[in-house]
PDB file of C-alpha atoms and ligand atoms in Angstrom:
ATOM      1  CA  UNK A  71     -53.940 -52.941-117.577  1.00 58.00           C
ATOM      2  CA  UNK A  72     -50.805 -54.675-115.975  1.00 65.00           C
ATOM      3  CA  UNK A  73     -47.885 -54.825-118.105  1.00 66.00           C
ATOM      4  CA  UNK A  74     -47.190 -58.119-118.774  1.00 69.00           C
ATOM      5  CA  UNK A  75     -50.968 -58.403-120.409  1.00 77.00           C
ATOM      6  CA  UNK A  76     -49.670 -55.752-123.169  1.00 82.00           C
ATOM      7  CA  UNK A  77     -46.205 -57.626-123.410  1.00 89.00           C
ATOM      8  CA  UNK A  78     -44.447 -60.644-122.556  1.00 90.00           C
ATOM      9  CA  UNK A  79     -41.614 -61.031-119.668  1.00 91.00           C
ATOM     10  CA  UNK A  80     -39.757 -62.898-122.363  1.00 94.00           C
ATOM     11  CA  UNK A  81     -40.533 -59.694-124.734  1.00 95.00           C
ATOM     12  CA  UNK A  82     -39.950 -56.903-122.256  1.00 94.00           C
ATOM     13  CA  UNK A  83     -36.398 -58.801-121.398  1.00 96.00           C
ATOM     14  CA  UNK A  84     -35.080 -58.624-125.098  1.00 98.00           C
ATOM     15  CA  UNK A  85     -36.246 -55.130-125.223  1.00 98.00           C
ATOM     16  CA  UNK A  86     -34.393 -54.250-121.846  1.00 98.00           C
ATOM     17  CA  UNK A  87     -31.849 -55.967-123.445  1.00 98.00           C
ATOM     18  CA  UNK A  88     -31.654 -53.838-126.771  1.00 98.00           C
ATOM     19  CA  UNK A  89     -31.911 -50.824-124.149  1.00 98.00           C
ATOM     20  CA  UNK A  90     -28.462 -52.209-122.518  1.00 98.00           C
ATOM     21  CA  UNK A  91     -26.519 -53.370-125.289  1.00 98.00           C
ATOM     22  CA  UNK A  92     -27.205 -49.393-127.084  1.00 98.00           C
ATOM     23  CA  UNK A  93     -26.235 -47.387-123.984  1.00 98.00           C
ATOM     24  CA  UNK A  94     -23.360 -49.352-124.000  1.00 97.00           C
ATOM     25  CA  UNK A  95     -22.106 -47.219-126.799  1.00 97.00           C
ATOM     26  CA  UNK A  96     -23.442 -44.246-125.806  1.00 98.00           C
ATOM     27  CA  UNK A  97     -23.924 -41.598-122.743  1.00 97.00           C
ATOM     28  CA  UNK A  98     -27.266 -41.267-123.796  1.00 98.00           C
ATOM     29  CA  UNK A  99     -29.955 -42.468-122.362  1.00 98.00           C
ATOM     30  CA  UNK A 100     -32.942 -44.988-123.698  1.00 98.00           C
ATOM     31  CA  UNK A 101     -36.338 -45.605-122.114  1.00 98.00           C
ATOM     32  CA  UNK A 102     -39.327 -47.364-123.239  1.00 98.00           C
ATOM     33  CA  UNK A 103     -42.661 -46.674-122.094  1.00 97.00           C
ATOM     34  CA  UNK A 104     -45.997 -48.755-123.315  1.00 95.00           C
ATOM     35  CA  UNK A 105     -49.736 -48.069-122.225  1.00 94.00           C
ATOM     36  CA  UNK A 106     -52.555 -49.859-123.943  1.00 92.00           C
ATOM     37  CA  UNK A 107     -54.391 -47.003-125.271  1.00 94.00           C
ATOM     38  CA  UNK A 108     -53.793 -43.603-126.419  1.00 95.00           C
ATOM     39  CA  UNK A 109     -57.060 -41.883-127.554  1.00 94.00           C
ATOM     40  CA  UNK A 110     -56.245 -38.343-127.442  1.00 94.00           C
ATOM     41  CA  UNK A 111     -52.230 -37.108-129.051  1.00 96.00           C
ATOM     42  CA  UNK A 112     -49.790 -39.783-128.097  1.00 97.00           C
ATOM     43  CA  UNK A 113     -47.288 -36.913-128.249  1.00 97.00           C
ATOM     44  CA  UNK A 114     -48.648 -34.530-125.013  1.00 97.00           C
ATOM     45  CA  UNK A 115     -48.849 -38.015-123.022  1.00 97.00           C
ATOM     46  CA  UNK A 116     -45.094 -39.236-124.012  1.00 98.00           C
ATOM     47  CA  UNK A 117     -44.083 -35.268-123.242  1.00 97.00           C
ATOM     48  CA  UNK A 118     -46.171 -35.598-119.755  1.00 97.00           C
ATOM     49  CA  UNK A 119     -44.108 -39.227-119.525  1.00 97.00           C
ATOM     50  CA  UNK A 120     -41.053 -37.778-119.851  1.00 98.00           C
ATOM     51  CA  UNK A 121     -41.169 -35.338-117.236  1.00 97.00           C
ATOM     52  CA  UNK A 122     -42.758 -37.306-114.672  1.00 96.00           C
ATOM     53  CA  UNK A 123     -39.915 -39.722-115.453  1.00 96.00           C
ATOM     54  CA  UNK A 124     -37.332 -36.734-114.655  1.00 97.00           C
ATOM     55  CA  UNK A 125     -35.825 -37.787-118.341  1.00 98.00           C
ATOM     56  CA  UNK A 126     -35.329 -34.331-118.493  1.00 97.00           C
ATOM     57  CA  UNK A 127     -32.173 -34.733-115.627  1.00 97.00           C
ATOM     58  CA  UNK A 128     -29.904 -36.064-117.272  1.00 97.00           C
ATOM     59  CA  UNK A 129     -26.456 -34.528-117.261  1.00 96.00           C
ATOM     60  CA  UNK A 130     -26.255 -34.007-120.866  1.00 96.00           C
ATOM     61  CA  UNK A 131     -29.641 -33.764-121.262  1.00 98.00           C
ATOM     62  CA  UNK A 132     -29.271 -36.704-124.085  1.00 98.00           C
ATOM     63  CA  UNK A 133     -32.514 -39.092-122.874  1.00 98.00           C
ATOM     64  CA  UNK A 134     -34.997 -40.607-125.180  1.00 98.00           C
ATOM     65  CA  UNK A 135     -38.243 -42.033-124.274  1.00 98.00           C
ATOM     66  CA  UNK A 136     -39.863 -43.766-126.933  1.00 98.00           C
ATOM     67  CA  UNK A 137     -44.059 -44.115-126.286  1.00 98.00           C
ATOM     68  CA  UNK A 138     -46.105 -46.490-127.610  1.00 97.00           C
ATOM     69  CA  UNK A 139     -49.634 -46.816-127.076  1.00 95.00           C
ATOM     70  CA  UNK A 140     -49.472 -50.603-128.385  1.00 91.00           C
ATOM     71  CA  UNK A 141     -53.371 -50.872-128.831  1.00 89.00           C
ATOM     72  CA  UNK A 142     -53.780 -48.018-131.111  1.00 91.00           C
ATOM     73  CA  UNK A 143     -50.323 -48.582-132.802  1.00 90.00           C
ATOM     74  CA  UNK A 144     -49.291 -44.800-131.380  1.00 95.00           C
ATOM     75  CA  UNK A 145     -45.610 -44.164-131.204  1.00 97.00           C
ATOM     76  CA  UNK A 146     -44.222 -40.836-129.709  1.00 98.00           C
ATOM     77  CA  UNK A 147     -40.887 -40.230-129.105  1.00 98.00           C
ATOM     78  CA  UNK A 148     -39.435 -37.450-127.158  1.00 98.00           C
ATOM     79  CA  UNK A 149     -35.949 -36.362-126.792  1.00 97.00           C
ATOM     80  CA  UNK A 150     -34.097 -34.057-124.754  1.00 98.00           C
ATOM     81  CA  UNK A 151     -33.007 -30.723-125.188  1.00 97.00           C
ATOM     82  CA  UNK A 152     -28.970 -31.828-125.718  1.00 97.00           C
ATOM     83  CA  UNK A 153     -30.024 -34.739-128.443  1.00 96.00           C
ATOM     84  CA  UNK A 154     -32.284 -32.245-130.515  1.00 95.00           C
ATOM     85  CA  UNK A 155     -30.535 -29.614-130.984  1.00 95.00           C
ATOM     86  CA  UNK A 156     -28.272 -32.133-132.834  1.00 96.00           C
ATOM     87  CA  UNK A 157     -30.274 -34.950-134.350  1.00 95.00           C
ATOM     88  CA  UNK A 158     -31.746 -33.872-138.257  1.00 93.00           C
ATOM     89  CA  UNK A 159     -35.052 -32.665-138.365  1.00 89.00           C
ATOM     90  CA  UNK A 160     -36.832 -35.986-139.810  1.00 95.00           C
ATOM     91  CA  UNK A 161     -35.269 -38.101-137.593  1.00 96.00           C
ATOM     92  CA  UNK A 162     -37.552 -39.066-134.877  1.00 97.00           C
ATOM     93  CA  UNK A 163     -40.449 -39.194-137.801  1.00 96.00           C
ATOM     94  CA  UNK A 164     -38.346 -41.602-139.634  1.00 97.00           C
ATOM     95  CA  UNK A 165     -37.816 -43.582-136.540  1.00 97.00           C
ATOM     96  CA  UNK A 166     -41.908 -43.592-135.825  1.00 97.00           C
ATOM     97  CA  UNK A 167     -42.252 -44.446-139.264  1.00 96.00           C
ATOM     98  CA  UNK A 168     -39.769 -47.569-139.016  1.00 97.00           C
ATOM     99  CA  UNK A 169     -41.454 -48.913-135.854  1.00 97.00           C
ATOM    100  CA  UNK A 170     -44.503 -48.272-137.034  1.00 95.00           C
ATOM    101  CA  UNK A 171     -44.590 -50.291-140.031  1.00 95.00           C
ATOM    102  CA  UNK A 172     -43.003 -53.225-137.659  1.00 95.00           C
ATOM    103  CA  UNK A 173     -46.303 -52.842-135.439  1.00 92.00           C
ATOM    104  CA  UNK A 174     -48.420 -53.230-138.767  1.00 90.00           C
ATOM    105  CA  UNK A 175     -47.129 -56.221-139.610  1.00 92.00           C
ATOM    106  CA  UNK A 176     -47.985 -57.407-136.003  1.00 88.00           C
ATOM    107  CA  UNK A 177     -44.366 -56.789-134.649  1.00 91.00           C
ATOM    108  CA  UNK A 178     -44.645 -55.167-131.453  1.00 93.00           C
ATOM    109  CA  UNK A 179     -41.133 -56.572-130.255  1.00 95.00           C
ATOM    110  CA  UNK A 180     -39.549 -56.009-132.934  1.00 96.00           C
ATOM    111  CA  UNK A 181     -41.051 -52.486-133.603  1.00 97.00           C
ATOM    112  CA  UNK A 182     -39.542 -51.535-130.267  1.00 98.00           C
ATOM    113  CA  UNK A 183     -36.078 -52.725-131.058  1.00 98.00           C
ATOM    114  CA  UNK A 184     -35.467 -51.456-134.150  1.00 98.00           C
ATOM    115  CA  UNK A 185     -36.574 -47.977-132.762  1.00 98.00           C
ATOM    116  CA  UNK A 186     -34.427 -48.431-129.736  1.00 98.00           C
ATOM    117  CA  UNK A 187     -31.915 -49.248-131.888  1.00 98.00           C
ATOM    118  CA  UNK A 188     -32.057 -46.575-134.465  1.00 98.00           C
ATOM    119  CA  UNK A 189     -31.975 -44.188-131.299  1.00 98.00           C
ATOM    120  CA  UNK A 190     -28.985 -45.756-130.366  1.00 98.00           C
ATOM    121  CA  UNK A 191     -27.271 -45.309-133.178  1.00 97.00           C
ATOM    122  CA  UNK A 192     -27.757 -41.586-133.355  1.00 97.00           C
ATOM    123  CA  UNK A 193     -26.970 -41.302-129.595  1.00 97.00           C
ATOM    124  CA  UNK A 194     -23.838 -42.897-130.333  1.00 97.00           C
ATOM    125  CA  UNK A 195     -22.587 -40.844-133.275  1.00 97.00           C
ATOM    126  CA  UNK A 196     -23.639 -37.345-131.004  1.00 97.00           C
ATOM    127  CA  UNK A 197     -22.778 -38.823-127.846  1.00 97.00           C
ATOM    128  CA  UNK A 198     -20.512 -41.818-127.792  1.00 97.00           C
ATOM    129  CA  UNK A 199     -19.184 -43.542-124.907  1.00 97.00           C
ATOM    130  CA  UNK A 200     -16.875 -42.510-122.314  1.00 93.00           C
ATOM    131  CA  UNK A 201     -15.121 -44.402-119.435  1.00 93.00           C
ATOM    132  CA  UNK A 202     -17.187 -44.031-116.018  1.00 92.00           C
ATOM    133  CA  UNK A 203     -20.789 -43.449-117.924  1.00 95.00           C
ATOM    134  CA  UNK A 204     -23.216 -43.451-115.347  1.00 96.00           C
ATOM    135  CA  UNK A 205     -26.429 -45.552-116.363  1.00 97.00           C
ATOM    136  CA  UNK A 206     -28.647 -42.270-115.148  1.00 97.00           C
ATOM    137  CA  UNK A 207     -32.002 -43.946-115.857  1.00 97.00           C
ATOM    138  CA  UNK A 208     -33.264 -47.387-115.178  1.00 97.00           C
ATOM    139  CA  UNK A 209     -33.704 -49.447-117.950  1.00 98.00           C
ATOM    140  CA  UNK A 210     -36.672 -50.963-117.179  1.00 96.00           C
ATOM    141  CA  UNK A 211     -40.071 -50.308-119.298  1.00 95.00           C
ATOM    142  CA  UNK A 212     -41.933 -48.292-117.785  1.00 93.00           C
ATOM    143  CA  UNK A 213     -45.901 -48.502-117.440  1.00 84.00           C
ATOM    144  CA  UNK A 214     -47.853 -45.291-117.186  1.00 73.00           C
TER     145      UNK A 214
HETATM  146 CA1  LIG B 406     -25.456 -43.385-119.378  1.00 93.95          CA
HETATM  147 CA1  LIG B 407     -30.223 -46.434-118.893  1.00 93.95          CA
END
């Protein structure tokens, strides 16, 4: 299924746009990846994502990808080794949990921002800005 059937260009644009306006505080890096449907563990396909994606490259190995399978209201997210080892244990549950109960109430969009956002946040605090950041992945959704 093309993209722009599972989400608006208007949508995807405010969600690139959450994407920008995070990394701007942060050397970490955000992506977003949708597919309609995830029957079998959302996890092991946002994992598969991620390396396919070469998320795994990045010089302080501080990418995110966060998965949803917007049919099935699956979120995965996946982070690299560098964000991790730092973030606390519940904290990419707690973000699922946050954008999941957005999706239940029939908020894709805003599902998606608030976990980009709540990333961002925590990328920030373990990996703020500095001068010269390179934007090492594209900020584009991506479609599996
Ligand atoms: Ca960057
Ligand atoms: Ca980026």
């Amino acid at each position: 299924m093309k993209l722009k059937k599972l989400i608006s260009e208007d949508d995807q644009k405010l969600v690139v746009e959450a994407i920008k306006r995070a990394e701007l505080n942060t050397s970490g890096e955000i992506r977003v990846g949708i597919v309609s449907r995830c029957k079998k563990d959302v996890m092991r396909r946002a994992a598969k994502a991620f390396v396919n994606l070469k998320m795994g490259k990045t010089e302080q190995h501080n990418g995110v990808l966060i998965y949803i399978a917007i049919n099935d209201r699956k979120v995965a997210i996946v982070g690299d080794s560098g964000i991790n080892q730092k973030v606390p244990d519940d904290f990419w549950e707690s973000t699922k949990n946050l954008m999941i109960e957005k999706f239940k109430q029939g908020n894709i969009v805003d599902g998606l921002i608030a976990g980009v956002e709540r990333a961002g946040e925590q990328l920030k605090a373990l990996f703020p800005y500095k001068s010269g950041d390179v934007d090492e992945l594209s900020n584009e959704i991506v479609l599996e």
